[in-house]
XYZ file of C-alpha atoms in Angstrom:
724
model
C -0.096 0.038 -0.021
C 1.300 3.556 -0.617
C 2.366 5.090 2.428
C 1.940 8.875 3.265
C 5.034 10.511 4.708
C 4.583 14.317 4.543
C 2.281 17.198 3.734
C 2.839 20.518 2.034
C 1.643 23.924 3.575
C -1.074 25.781 2.022
C 0.069 27.998 -0.797
C 0.011 31.770 -0.734
C -3.068 32.364 -2.997
C -5.488 31.049 -0.177
C -3.654 32.059 2.959
C -1.385 33.245 1.873
C 24.823 65.007 -6.327
C 23.572 64.548 -2.763
C 24.786 63.498 0.589
C 24.951 59.758 0.240
C 25.883 56.694 2.153
C 27.934 54.435 -0.165
C 28.645 50.679 -0.280
C 32.225 50.092 -1.619
C 34.575 47.423 -2.962
C 32.161 44.618 -3.338
C 29.407 44.079 -6.017
C 25.748 43.762 -5.077
C 25.049 40.319 -3.374
C 21.773 39.251 -2.142
C 22.484 36.695 0.605
C 20.821 38.112 3.607
C 22.819 36.494 6.473
C 26.216 37.296 5.036
C 27.815 40.662 5.459
C 28.111 41.988 2.039
C 29.161 45.582 2.344
C 32.546 46.168 4.252
C 31.813 49.695 5.139
C 29.736 52.666 4.478
C 31.284 56.082 2.946
C 29.858 59.236 1.563
C 29.066 58.830 -1.907
C 28.883 62.658 -3.133
C 28.707 66.362 -2.234
C 29.036 68.566 0.911
C 27.073 71.294 2.311
C 28.697 74.564 1.435
C 30.109 76.472 4.445
C 28.209 79.708 3.393
C 25.183 77.924 4.406
C 26.370 78.665 7.970
C 26.245 82.263 7.300
C 22.493 81.939 7.244
C 21.902 79.279 9.817
C 24.336 80.170 12.899
C 22.678 83.440 13.613
C 19.279 81.727 13.756
C 20.702 79.003 15.967
C 21.965 81.692 18.310
C 18.425 83.192 18.319
C 16.964 79.653 19.007
C 19.557 78.977 21.998
C 18.380 82.387 23.451
C 14.754 81.625 23.093
C 15.333 78.131 24.743
C 16.956 79.900 27.590
C 13.907 82.175 28.220
C 11.538 79.281 27.671
C 13.783 77.061 29.905
C 13.823 74.424 27.241
C 9.879 73.895 26.882
C 9.450 70.913 24.719
C 7.844 71.541 21.154
C 7.520 68.171 19.248
C 7.184 68.395 15.494
C 5.521 65.724 13.543
C 6.420 65.278 9.786
C 4.208 63.228 7.404
C 6.206 60.567 5.545
C 5.361 58.845 2.251
C 7.367 55.747 1.181
C 7.696 55.241 -2.432
C 8.533 51.502 -3.048
C 10.074 51.122 -6.368
C 9.716 47.339 -7.462
C 10.089 45.122 -10.456
C 6.335 43.829 -10.648
C 6.838 41.520 -7.808
C 4.197 40.771 -5.154
C 4.387 42.578 -1.788
C 7.000 41.304 0.474
C 9.144 39.869 -2.565
C 12.385 41.167 -3.634
C 12.292 45.066 -4.105
C 8.538 45.236 -3.128
C 9.272 45.252 0.664
C 6.622 44.248 2.930
C 4.469 46.737 4.908
C 5.901 45.298 8.061
C 9.486 46.288 6.861
C 8.242 49.784 6.118
C 6.513 50.022 9.679
C 9.745 49.052 11.299
C 11.541 51.798 9.652
C 8.897 54.292 10.827
C 9.366 52.910 14.426
C 13.170 53.265 14.214
C 12.920 56.959 13.208
C 10.472 57.740 16.027
C 12.807 55.983 18.502
C 15.912 57.490 17.310
C 14.853 61.076 16.923
C 13.090 61.058 20.248
C 15.901 58.990 22.162
C 13.610 55.996 22.937
C 15.918 53.522 21.201
C 16.840 50.750 23.520
C 20.473 50.801 22.533
C 20.485 54.467 24.181
C 21.900 52.438 27.022
C 25.093 51.807 25.017
C 26.027 55.553 24.965
C 29.314 56.052 26.957
C 28.945 57.913 30.191
C 31.071 60.621 28.960
C 28.648 61.629 26.277
C 25.444 61.100 28.154
C 25.189 64.909 29.029
C 25.162 65.770 25.418
C 22.642 62.982 24.312
C 19.521 64.571 23.129
C 15.783 63.986 22.206
C 15.404 65.928 18.941
C 11.734 66.196 19.562
C 10.663 65.093 16.017
C 8.182 62.588 15.242
C 7.388 60.909 11.858
C 3.958 59.548 10.828
C 2.737 57.673 7.674
C 0.635 60.110 5.714
C -3.043 59.360 5.785
C -4.061 61.871 3.076
C -2.602 61.797 -0.397
C -1.899 64.912 -2.594
C -5.398 64.632 -4.056
C -7.035 64.760 -0.676
C -7.935 60.920 -0.800
C -7.059 58.378 1.965
C -3.605 56.685 1.787
C -1.682 54.199 3.789
C 1.480 56.348 3.274
C 3.007 53.479 1.210
C 3.032 54.276 -2.493
C 4.018 50.937 -4.406
C 5.298 51.899 -7.927
C 5.794 49.076 -10.421
C 8.766 50.355 -12.419
C 7.622 48.402 -15.564
C 4.220 50.302 -15.617
C 5.772 53.601 -14.792
C 8.291 53.268 -17.716
C 11.435 53.180 -15.566
C 14.462 51.363 -16.746
C 15.602 48.063 -15.202
C 17.885 48.361 -12.095
C 20.551 48.828 -10.980
C 20.023 52.711 -11.035
C 22.443 55.659 -10.598
C 21.567 58.309 -8.146
C 21.390 60.682 -11.148
C 18.719 58.588 -12.820
C 16.811 58.451 -9.542
C 17.006 62.152 -8.783
C 16.216 63.102 -12.524
C 13.800 60.581 -13.500
C 12.194 58.515 -10.790
C 11.707 61.264 -8.227
C 10.224 63.698 -10.700
C 7.774 61.197 -11.926
C 6.629 59.995 -8.288
C 7.227 62.812 -5.833
C 4.408 64.027 -3.569
C 4.053 67.638 -2.904
C 7.029 68.586 -0.839
C 5.227 71.360 1.157
C 3.379 68.421 2.870
C 5.392 65.352 2.837
C 8.864 63.920 3.499
C 9.265 61.696 0.473
C 11.195 58.541 1.014
C 12.152 56.351 -1.915
C 12.962 52.820 -1.371
C 14.823 51.688 -4.552
C 16.583 48.494 -5.929
C 20.378 48.290 -6.145
C 21.827 51.590 -7.198
C 25.067 53.492 -7.229
C 26.810 56.802 -7.951
C 27.932 57.702 -11.497
C 31.274 55.833 -10.861
C 29.517 52.471 -10.111
C 30.010 52.671 -6.398
C 26.947 51.046 -4.872
C 24.899 53.416 -2.385
C 23.011 52.844 0.732
C 21.058 56.029 0.577
C 21.268 59.625 -0.018
C 19.345 62.836 0.857
C 18.840 66.511 0.002
C 19.612 69.384 2.458
C 16.966 71.846 3.596
C 16.948 74.901 1.149
C 15.857 78.427 1.970
C 18.665 80.424 3.326
C 18.182 83.048 0.530
C 21.981 83.206 -0.050
C 23.140 83.109 -3.701
C 26.144 81.126 -4.964
C 25.754 78.252 -2.534
C 26.888 74.794 -3.809
C 24.927 72.611 -1.479
C 22.554 69.720 -2.770
C 19.453 71.478 -1.614
C 15.882 69.966 -2.058
C 13.491 71.200 -4.783
C 9.912 70.580 -5.557
C 11.047 67.757 -7.848
C 13.839 66.220 -5.743
C 13.480 66.915 -2.129
C 13.594 63.795 0.132
C 15.528 60.690 1.086
C 16.615 57.469 -0.968
C 17.164 54.286 0.662
C 18.454 50.956 -0.602
C 15.703 48.352 -0.165
C 18.045 46.104 2.022
C 19.056 48.913 4.371
C 15.435 50.098 5.106
C 13.984 49.019 8.469
C 14.911 46.240 10.735
C 12.717 43.280 9.409
C 12.886 41.474 6.145
C 15.895 40.651 3.947
C 18.444 43.072 5.093
C 22.259 43.610 4.862
C 23.477 42.326 8.224
C 25.542 45.533 8.691
C 22.697 47.801 8.091
C 19.782 46.131 9.600
C 18.714 48.512 12.308
C 17.136 51.170 10.157
C 19.909 53.652 10.802
C 20.520 54.361 7.218
C 17.376 56.413 7.174
C 18.129 57.983 10.622
C 21.483 59.222 9.088
C 19.929 60.432 5.856
C 17.021 62.301 7.561
C 19.687 63.874 9.760
C 21.076 65.288 6.557
C 17.503 66.144 5.351
C 17.187 68.257 8.455
C 20.552 70.030 7.986
C 23.031 67.996 9.915
C 26.511 67.467 8.706
C 28.817 64.419 8.936
C 30.308 64.470 12.401
C 33.889 64.835 11.171
C 32.827 67.873 8.995
C 33.867 65.983 5.751
C 37.424 66.857 6.139
C 40.307 65.717 8.378
C 39.646 67.171 11.889
C 36.944 69.148 10.199
C 33.994 71.076 11.677
C 30.296 69.998 11.745
C 29.277 73.233 13.576
C 28.195 71.218 16.687
C 30.327 72.002 19.642
C 29.232 68.851 21.499
C 30.577 66.452 18.821
C 34.322 66.160 19.419
C 36.512 66.950 16.496
C 37.696 63.753 14.862
C 40.008 62.694 12.099
C 37.639 61.276 9.681
C 34.669 58.747 9.445
C 34.659 55.689 11.568
C 33.446 52.329 10.386
C 32.330 49.044 11.655
C 32.288 49.539 15.516
C 35.528 50.904 17.108
C 36.431 50.188 20.608
C 35.870 53.148 23.074
C 37.533 55.376 23.609
C 38.849 55.977 19.901
C 41.238 58.899 20.266
C 42.013 61.110 17.129
C 42.838 64.776 16.506
C 43.866 65.156 20.087
C 40.267 64.434 21.414
C 41.217 62.437 24.509
C 40.368 61.207 26.923
C 36.853 60.358 25.476
C 37.755 60.255 21.740
C 35.504 60.215 18.793
C 31.741 60.131 19.290
C 31.566 57.203 16.756
C 28.167 56.195 18.073
C 26.591 59.369 16.648
C 24.107 58.733 13.888
C 26.036 61.194 11.700
C 29.149 58.897 11.733
C 29.687 55.823 9.458
C 29.679 52.882 11.871
C 27.505 49.866 11.234
C 23.818 50.256 12.416
C 24.187 48.424 15.709
C 26.893 50.781 16.869
C 25.068 54.027 16.321
C 22.624 55.310 19.109
C 22.681 59.121 19.691
C 22.110 62.655 18.466
C 23.555 65.608 20.630
C 21.886 68.638 22.045
C 23.715 71.022 19.485
C 22.292 68.666 16.647
C 18.942 68.884 18.072
C 19.242 72.691 18.136
C 20.315 72.843 14.571
C 17.464 70.497 13.528
C 14.822 72.592 15.412
C 16.297 75.706 13.816
C 15.883 74.352 10.477
C 12.264 73.313 11.093
C 11.491 76.828 12.253
C 13.407 78.791 9.295
C 13.647 76.621 6.257
C 10.437 77.429 4.254
C 10.024 73.854 2.981
C 10.694 72.266 6.398
C 8.396 74.940 7.951
C 5.485 73.720 5.514
C 6.228 70.035 6.174
C 6.016 70.285 9.894
C 2.727 72.341 9.521
C 1.236 69.709 7.217
C -1.961 68.144 8.033
C -1.293 64.948 5.934
C -1.022 62.818 9.054
C -4.759 63.328 9.525
C -7.470 61.306 7.700
C -9.168 63.317 5.036
C -12.408 64.874 5.875
C -14.443 64.626 2.627
C -17.486 63.325 0.956
C -18.164 59.652 1.127
C -16.898 57.281 -1.766
C -19.934 55.090 -2.267
C -19.133 51.344 -2.545
C -21.210 48.200 -1.711
C -21.417 44.518 -2.205
C -23.971 41.791 -2.229
C -23.821 38.327 -0.604
C -24.874 36.725 -3.935
C -25.545 38.261 -7.305
C -26.994 35.230 -9.200
C -30.304 33.983 -7.910
C -33.473 32.016 -9.002
C -36.795 33.720 -9.385
C -38.097 34.409 -6.050
C -34.665 34.623 -4.383
C -33.453 37.322 -2.021
C -30.209 39.322 -1.673
C -28.518 41.087 1.211
C -26.562 44.203 0.483
C -23.603 45.547 2.563
C -22.364 49.172 2.588
C -18.614 49.466 1.941
C -18.577 53.313 1.584
C -15.534 55.162 2.879
C -15.364 58.495 4.632
C -17.898 57.658 7.266
C -21.357 58.238 5.505
C -24.295 59.123 7.632
C -27.070 58.579 5.035
C -27.786 55.913 2.460
C -30.450 55.920 -0.312
C -30.597 52.549 -2.177
C -32.425 51.864 -5.513
C -33.137 48.310 -6.394
C -34.567 47.952 -9.973
C -36.754 44.858 -10.108
C -36.351 44.276 -6.292
C -38.924 44.252 -3.477
C -38.645 46.707 -1.849
C -37.381 48.914 -4.642
C -35.629 51.353 -2.248
C -34.091 51.449 1.259
C -32.517 53.996 3.602
C -30.849 51.340 5.723
C -27.284 51.103 5.822
C -27.310 47.285 5.032
C -30.469 46.346 3.468
C -31.430 42.664 4.017
C -33.873 40.315 2.018
C -34.450 42.164 -1.069
C -36.664 39.838 -3.162
C -36.559 39.485 -7.091
C -39.679 37.981 -8.442
C -38.961 38.082 -12.273
C -36.307 36.670 -14.373
C -33.748 39.187 -15.819
C -30.574 41.329 -14.910
C -31.032 44.223 -12.649
C -29.200 47.349 -11.620
C -28.495 48.381 -8.087
C -27.641 52.000 -7.036
C -26.455 53.512 -3.703
C -26.161 57.167 -2.838
C -23.987 57.582 0.242
C -24.080 61.003 2.167
C -22.504 62.784 4.984
C -21.874 66.517 6.000
C -19.296 67.144 3.258
C -21.440 65.818 0.362
C -22.559 62.667 -1.255
C -21.513 60.090 -3.939
C -23.337 57.487 -5.954
C -22.337 54.080 -6.922
C -24.186 52.324 -9.671
C -23.661 48.733 -10.696
C -25.371 47.950 -14.071
C -26.669 44.317 -14.611
C -25.328 43.534 -11.156
C -28.142 41.047 -10.053
C -29.066 38.114 -12.475
C -32.322 36.408 -11.811
C -33.271 33.260 -13.704
C -36.212 30.841 -13.710
C -33.962 28.112 -12.501
C -30.185 28.389 -12.356
C -29.442 31.030 -14.902
C -26.005 32.084 -13.856
C -22.646 30.184 -13.787
C -21.691 28.582 -10.370
C -18.519 27.244 -8.999
C -18.534 23.817 -7.509
C -16.024 21.881 -5.487
C -15.642 18.932 -3.117
C -12.836 20.866 -1.247
C -14.227 22.734 1.804
C -12.224 25.867 2.149
C -13.580 26.567 5.667
C -12.472 23.254 7.222
C -10.117 21.334 4.864
C -6.357 21.370 4.971
C -4.550 21.939 1.772
C -1.969 18.922 1.312
C 0.368 17.197 -0.891
C 0.973 13.551 -0.066
C 4.383 12.062 -0.867
C 4.811 8.416 -0.637
C 8.281 7.115 0.523
C 10.174 3.925 0.491
C 13.591 3.341 -1.027
C 14.119 6.109 -3.508
C 10.722 7.529 -2.817
C 7.541 6.646 -4.795
C 6.201 10.095 -5.750
C 3.055 12.163 -5.449
C -0.290 10.604 -4.608
C -2.105 13.398 -6.479
C 0.530 13.395 -9.556
C 3.388 11.622 -11.074
C 4.825 8.760 -9.104
C 6.769 5.520 -9.540
C 3.486 3.670 -10.031
C 3.018 5.254 -13.333
C -0.301 6.692 -12.771
C -1.415 8.586 -15.793
C -4.640 10.628 -14.764
C -6.108 12.162 -11.478
C -9.728 13.202 -11.254
C -12.521 14.080 -8.922
C -16.201 13.108 -9.258
C -18.835 15.863 -9.337
C -22.700 15.571 -9.279
C -24.428 18.074 -11.712
C -27.804 19.095 -10.728
C -30.505 20.154 -13.127
C -30.667 19.962 -16.972
C -29.087 21.818 -19.843
C -25.879 22.394 -17.875
C -22.265 22.939 -19.130
C -18.756 22.933 -17.885
C -17.325 26.358 -18.780
C -13.951 25.593 -17.343
C -12.090 24.517 -14.068
C -9.806 26.236 -11.598
C -6.961 23.874 -10.663
C -4.566 24.411 -7.810
C -1.264 22.787 -8.473
C 1.122 22.235 -5.526
C 3.856 20.885 -7.432
C 4.836 21.879 -10.921
C 8.115 21.925 -12.792
C 9.046 22.138 -16.482
C 11.812 20.914 -18.536
C 11.210 23.718 -20.996
C 10.683 21.191 -23.888
C 7.093 22.321 -24.451
C 5.490 19.234 -23.014
C 1.777 19.367 -22.125
C -0.832 17.756 -20.022
C -4.601 17.281 -20.811
C -7.185 18.743 -18.555
C -10.290 16.481 -19.303
C -13.979 16.022 -18.503
C -15.187 12.322 -18.509
C -18.644 10.825 -18.325
C -19.288 8.193 -15.677
C -20.367 5.477 -18.238
C -17.570 3.097 -17.407
C -17.858 -0.120 -15.249
C -19.524 0.683 -11.863
C -19.938 4.509 -12.696
C -16.132 4.949 -13.392
C -14.854 7.583 -15.948
C -15.051 6.377 -19.658
C -16.131 8.728 -22.399
C -14.005 11.949 -22.843
C -16.456 14.824 -23.133
C -13.851 17.448 -23.611
C -10.162 18.255 -23.349
C -7.917 21.446 -23.180
C -4.243 21.193 -23.364
C -1.955 23.041 -20.761
C 1.689 23.355 -20.971
C 3.981 22.294 -18.161
C 5.488 25.810 -18.479
C 2.036 27.209 -17.309
C 1.586 24.576 -14.608
C 5.026 25.329 -13.256
C 4.406 29.136 -13.220
C 0.924 28.820 -11.365
C 2.403 26.260 -8.913
C 5.386 28.491 -8.041
C 2.989 31.442 -7.101
C 0.136 29.404 -5.465
C -2.468 30.822 -7.812
C -5.392 28.867 -9.265
C -5.015 27.891 -12.804
C -8.004 28.693 -15.010
C -8.590 26.165 -17.753
C -11.208 27.162 -20.222
C -13.303 24.737 -22.376
C -14.181 26.074 -25.690
C -16.903 25.369 -26.466
C -18.449 24.635 -23.085
C -19.069 20.922 -22.453
C -22.797 19.846 -22.016
C -23.082 17.668 -18.860
C -25.520 16.047 -16.497
C -25.510 13.578 -13.529
C -22.137 12.417 -12.446
C -19.045 13.532 -14.192
C -15.207 13.420 -13.534
C -12.946 16.456 -14.072
C -9.119 16.054 -13.874
C -5.675 15.803 -15.480
C -4.147 13.375 -17.662
C -0.284 13.539 -17.974
C 2.661 11.580 -19.186
C 6.158 10.931 -17.924
C 8.865 13.248 -19.396
C 12.292 14.001 -17.861
C 12.018 17.340 -15.929
C 8.157 17.724 -16.087
C 6.364 17.118 -12.946
C 3.001 17.967 -11.517
C 0.830 17.249 -8.419
C -2.645 18.746 -7.545
C -3.335 20.006 -4.081
C -6.013 18.070 -2.134
C -7.393 17.894 1.457
C -6.007 15.987 4.265
C -6.926 12.373 4.678
C -10.371 12.266 6.518
C -11.259 15.942 5.842
C -13.975 14.438 3.493
C -15.788 11.330 4.857
C -16.075 9.614 1.452
C -13.184 10.407 -0.886
C -13.997 11.870 -4.248
C -10.522 11.517 -5.774
C -9.867 8.926 -8.470
C -6.825 7.966 -10.476
C -6.174 5.955 -13.741
C -3.252 3.502 -13.235
C -0.844 2.567 -15.815
C -3.041 -0.354 -16.989
C -5.739 2.335 -18.022
C -7.977 1.126 -15.116
C -9.696 3.719 -12.864
C -9.655 3.407 -9.072
C -10.529 5.496 -6.008
C -7.910 6.925 -3.906
C -9.684 5.089 -0.946
C -8.835 1.690 -2.375
C -7.255 -0.295 0.533
C -5.164 -2.828 -1.454
C -1.657 -3.081 -2.856
C -1.006 -0.021 -5.172
C -3.849 1.806 -3.514
C -3.512 4.830 -1.269
C -6.216 4.056 1.251
C -7.089 7.683 1.830
C -10.399 9.658 1.737
C -9.520 12.999 -0.026
C -10.712 15.570 -2.485
C -8.706 17.434 -5.088
C -8.648 21.254 -4.986
C -10.416 21.759 -8.401
C -13.379 24.003 -8.959
C -15.327 23.295 -12.105
C -17.488 26.278 -13.301
C -21.005 25.011 -14.267
C -23.074 27.274 -16.547
C -26.628 27.039 -18.262
C -26.414 25.736 -21.851
C -28.558 28.496 -23.169
C -26.967 31.810 -23.895
C -23.403 30.989 -23.264
C -22.377 31.837 -26.957
C -18.789 31.075 -26.655
C -16.291 31.545 -29.546
C -12.558 31.671 -29.100
C -11.592 33.129 -32.666
C -14.271 35.767 -33.431
C -12.393 38.873 -32.117
C -9.033 39.905 -30.905
C -8.548 41.501 -27.464
C -5.935 43.569 -25.961
C -5.735 44.766 -22.219
C -3.549 47.646 -20.901
C -2.169 48.559 -18.600
C -1.930 45.044 -17.190
C -1.169 45.081 -14.269
C -3.568 47.982 -13.786
C -3.943 50.613 -10.966
C -7.378 52.258 -10.967
C -8.337 52.005 -14.582
C -7.525 49.671 -17.534
C -8.377 49.764 -21.296
C -9.746 46.884 -23.256
C -9.299 47.208 -26.928
C -11.364 45.127 -29.338
C -9.838 46.232 -32.735
C -11.530 43.677 -35.061
C -14.972 43.885 -33.631
C -17.311 43.976 -36.523
C -20.694 43.688 -34.730
C -21.764 46.987 -33.463
C -23.304 45.744 -30.158
C -22.916 46.564 -26.485
C -20.028 44.746 -24.698
C -20.369 43.256 -21.115
C -17.526 43.083 -18.851
C -17.420 40.768 -15.891
C -14.724 40.528 -13.247
C -14.363 37.110 -11.597
C -12.105 36.268 -8.592
C -9.793 33.499 -8.812
C -12.234 31.017 -7.574
C -14.784 31.970 -10.415
C -16.940 34.090 -8.151
C -18.496 37.152 -9.771
C -17.000 40.406 -8.351
C -18.461 43.064 -10.775
C -20.104 43.552 -13.998
C -20.766 46.416 -16.291
C -22.237 46.761 -19.763
C -20.612 49.335 -22.285
C -22.172 50.721 -25.440
C -20.387 50.061 -28.721
C -17.308 52.284 -29.076
C -16.402 53.126 -32.637
C -12.674 53.155 -31.806
C -12.943 49.721 -30.085
C -11.570 51.007 -26.837
C -13.292 50.635 -23.650
C -12.160 52.283 -20.195
C -13.025 50.230 -17.151
C -12.862 51.593 -13.575
C -10.968 48.849 -11.482
C -10.419 51.149 -8.442
C -12.713 49.126 -6.210
C -10.800 45.969 -6.736
C -8.099 44.905 -4.143
C -4.677 44.182 -5.324
C -4.343 40.607 -6.752
C -5.215 38.670 -9.672
C -8.754 38.322 -11.337
C -10.268 37.163 -14.492
C -12.089 39.466 -16.944
C -14.740 37.853 -19.188
C -15.573 40.100 -22.149
C -18.838 38.979 -23.846
C -20.269 40.312 -27.094
C -22.903 38.956 -29.617
C -19.832 37.287 -31.254
C -18.853 35.404 -28.285
C -16.896 35.284 -25.034
C -13.441 35.699 -24.083
C -11.811 35.276 -20.477
C -8.558 36.786 -19.781
C -6.254 37.151 -16.560
C -5.691 40.528 -15.109
C -3.818 41.862 -12.312
C -4.318 44.889 -9.966
C -1.149 46.412 -8.417
C -0.932 49.629 -6.904
C-alpha cells in the first residue's frame, strides 16, 4: 500500500549630487545572512560652508529663546510617504518590501529622533550629558496629494511607470524616478525605497538625501531639495529592521542618518580631516569611523573620550549607532523653524485622515439567484457616510434608507441594476452597478462547485516514501499513474462545464514544450467510473510550473462549453517526461468522509484513492479543483471571433480593453471574476467606434482576477492583475 509521509503547507493564494551613504569594493550580493558591504562612505557632495552664514545666527536666536523658555518641549510631527520602487513583484518579495518592513523603519525613526531607542543605554557615560531627544516625530501620511485616503505607502511598478531596469544611478533616480513620483514637498517627507543603485562611478549606495533649502543666499553649492527632488533615498536592503536586510545595516539607521542630513546635519567629522560639523558637543575627529570601534577611540587630540563614533552622523554599522547631541537637536529645530520647505512640512496636516464626502461602495452576498430569491446588501462606503439611499430595480422593496438592506426579493427573471447614494456632512457620492443582479427561472448564472471545503479542509500534498521515494499521490509517481480526477454531481438539466480552476502544489517544467490534458469524463464506465471523454483542453508544463510557483489557481477554459448532466469526472491526464512534474493539491486524509478523488493506473483502469489494497492509497480526499458550471442556453462562446488587448495590465485604478477587429456593433459586457470564479462586478458598455473601452477597477483589491468579455460574437476570458 502507498504510504503517506509528508504534507505541504497551503500555498500563498489562499492564506497566503546629494549626501549619500555608499557601499564600496564589493558588487551587489543578495544573501541576507552574510555581511556583503564592508563599510559605508559618503558618495558625493558636501554642504557649502556659506550655508552657516544663514544658519548660525538663527541657531543663536534659538538658543536664546530656549534659555527664556527654559527648554520647554515643542515636538514636531512630519508626514512621510514611502515610495516603493519594485520590479512587478508581489508585496514582500524582492524590491517590493513588505508593509512590516516599512513600519519597522518608521518605528526606528520615532525611537532615534526621540531617544527612545533601547540601545541608548550603550552611549558612553562621558557623552550622556550631550545625548538629546530631538523632539521630532514621523507619521505615515493618511491623506494623499489629491485629498484621498492613503496608507502612506506608495508602491510603484517600475515597468508600468516606464522606468528602466535596475541597477540605477543616483542621477537617474533624482532626475527621472523622483520627478515622476514625488508628492507635494510642502506636505510630505518623500522617502524612495529603491533597488540596487550606485553613484555615477559605479560605487553602490546605501542612501542619499537633500539638504533643507531656503537660506536666501546666492552662490551656494549645497545639494538642496527642490519641488521635484526633495527627500531621502534608501536601498531596499538597508530600510527598516525586519525583512531581507544587509547584516551591517539592518537596524534602520541608514534612514536616521539620511534624515539627519535632510534636517540640516553635517557628517560628524565635518567632511574633512579634523573638520567642523558646527556642533560644539561632537568632538573633533580625524575622519569617518567604520564597523564599530572600541571606546575610547582617540583622534585629533580629542582624548580622553575620543571620537563620538556612536553618533548617527558617523559611518559605523547600524548596531553601533545610538545618539544625536543637544547641538544637533538645536540645529534640527532651527531648520524646522526657518527653512521654508521644512516649515511647511512640519505644519502639514497630511497625518490626519481626509475629511471629505463619502466614496460610495457596496457588495452583495450573492449576485445570481433564482426567481423569488433574495439578496443582502452591505455598504462598504468610505469617509463615514451618515445616510444611505438605495435603489433596487426589479427588487422588492425597490428602495431602502438602511445602511445594510437585507432580504431584497426579485420575483422576475432578468438582470437588474443596483444603485447607492452615500451621504455625509461634506457631500454625497453615487455608486451604480449595472446588470449586477442576475435572476433566472432556475439556475440562470454560472456557479463554481468543488468537493474541497475551504472552511475546514487542510491543503495537502501527499508524498509516498520507500527506497528512492515513490512520488506524489495526486500526480506523477513511480506507479506510473496517468490521470487524476474528482467526481462531481451536476444538478438540473441543460448544464455545461465552462472551465475549471486547478491548484497545483507541485509543478516543474523541462522547457521542452510538453503538455498535460485537462479533461471532463462521463461516468459510463464499469461501476460508474470514468469512460467517455467529453472535452479536453491542453495545458503546457511551463504554465503549470508558473502557477504552482505562485500558488495561484490555474483557470482552464473549455471552448466550446461541455454539456453535462448527472455524475462527471474532471481532472488531469499526463505523461512522464524528464524534468516535467505535477501534483494537484488536495485535502488531508479524513477531511472528507467519502473520498471523491480517483486515479487511472498505468494499465488504464480507474480506481478511487480510498482503495485499500496493494497499489492503492487508502485515503479519503478531494482534489482542489473547482469546475465552473453554466446553463447551456445563452453561453455563446467563440474563441476566434475577435481579438482582444488589455492595457495596462497590471493596472492601478483604470484599464483599457481594446477590441480592434470587432465587426458587430453591439454592447459589450465586462465581468470581473475572482480566482475561484466568483463574480465580483459587471458592467455593460455601449459600442465604441474606436474599439477602446475604459474600465474602472479602483474598487478591486490588489491581486489577480479574470475578466470576462462578452459580445454577440462570443466570449473571452483573460487574466488581469491589480497592482498599486
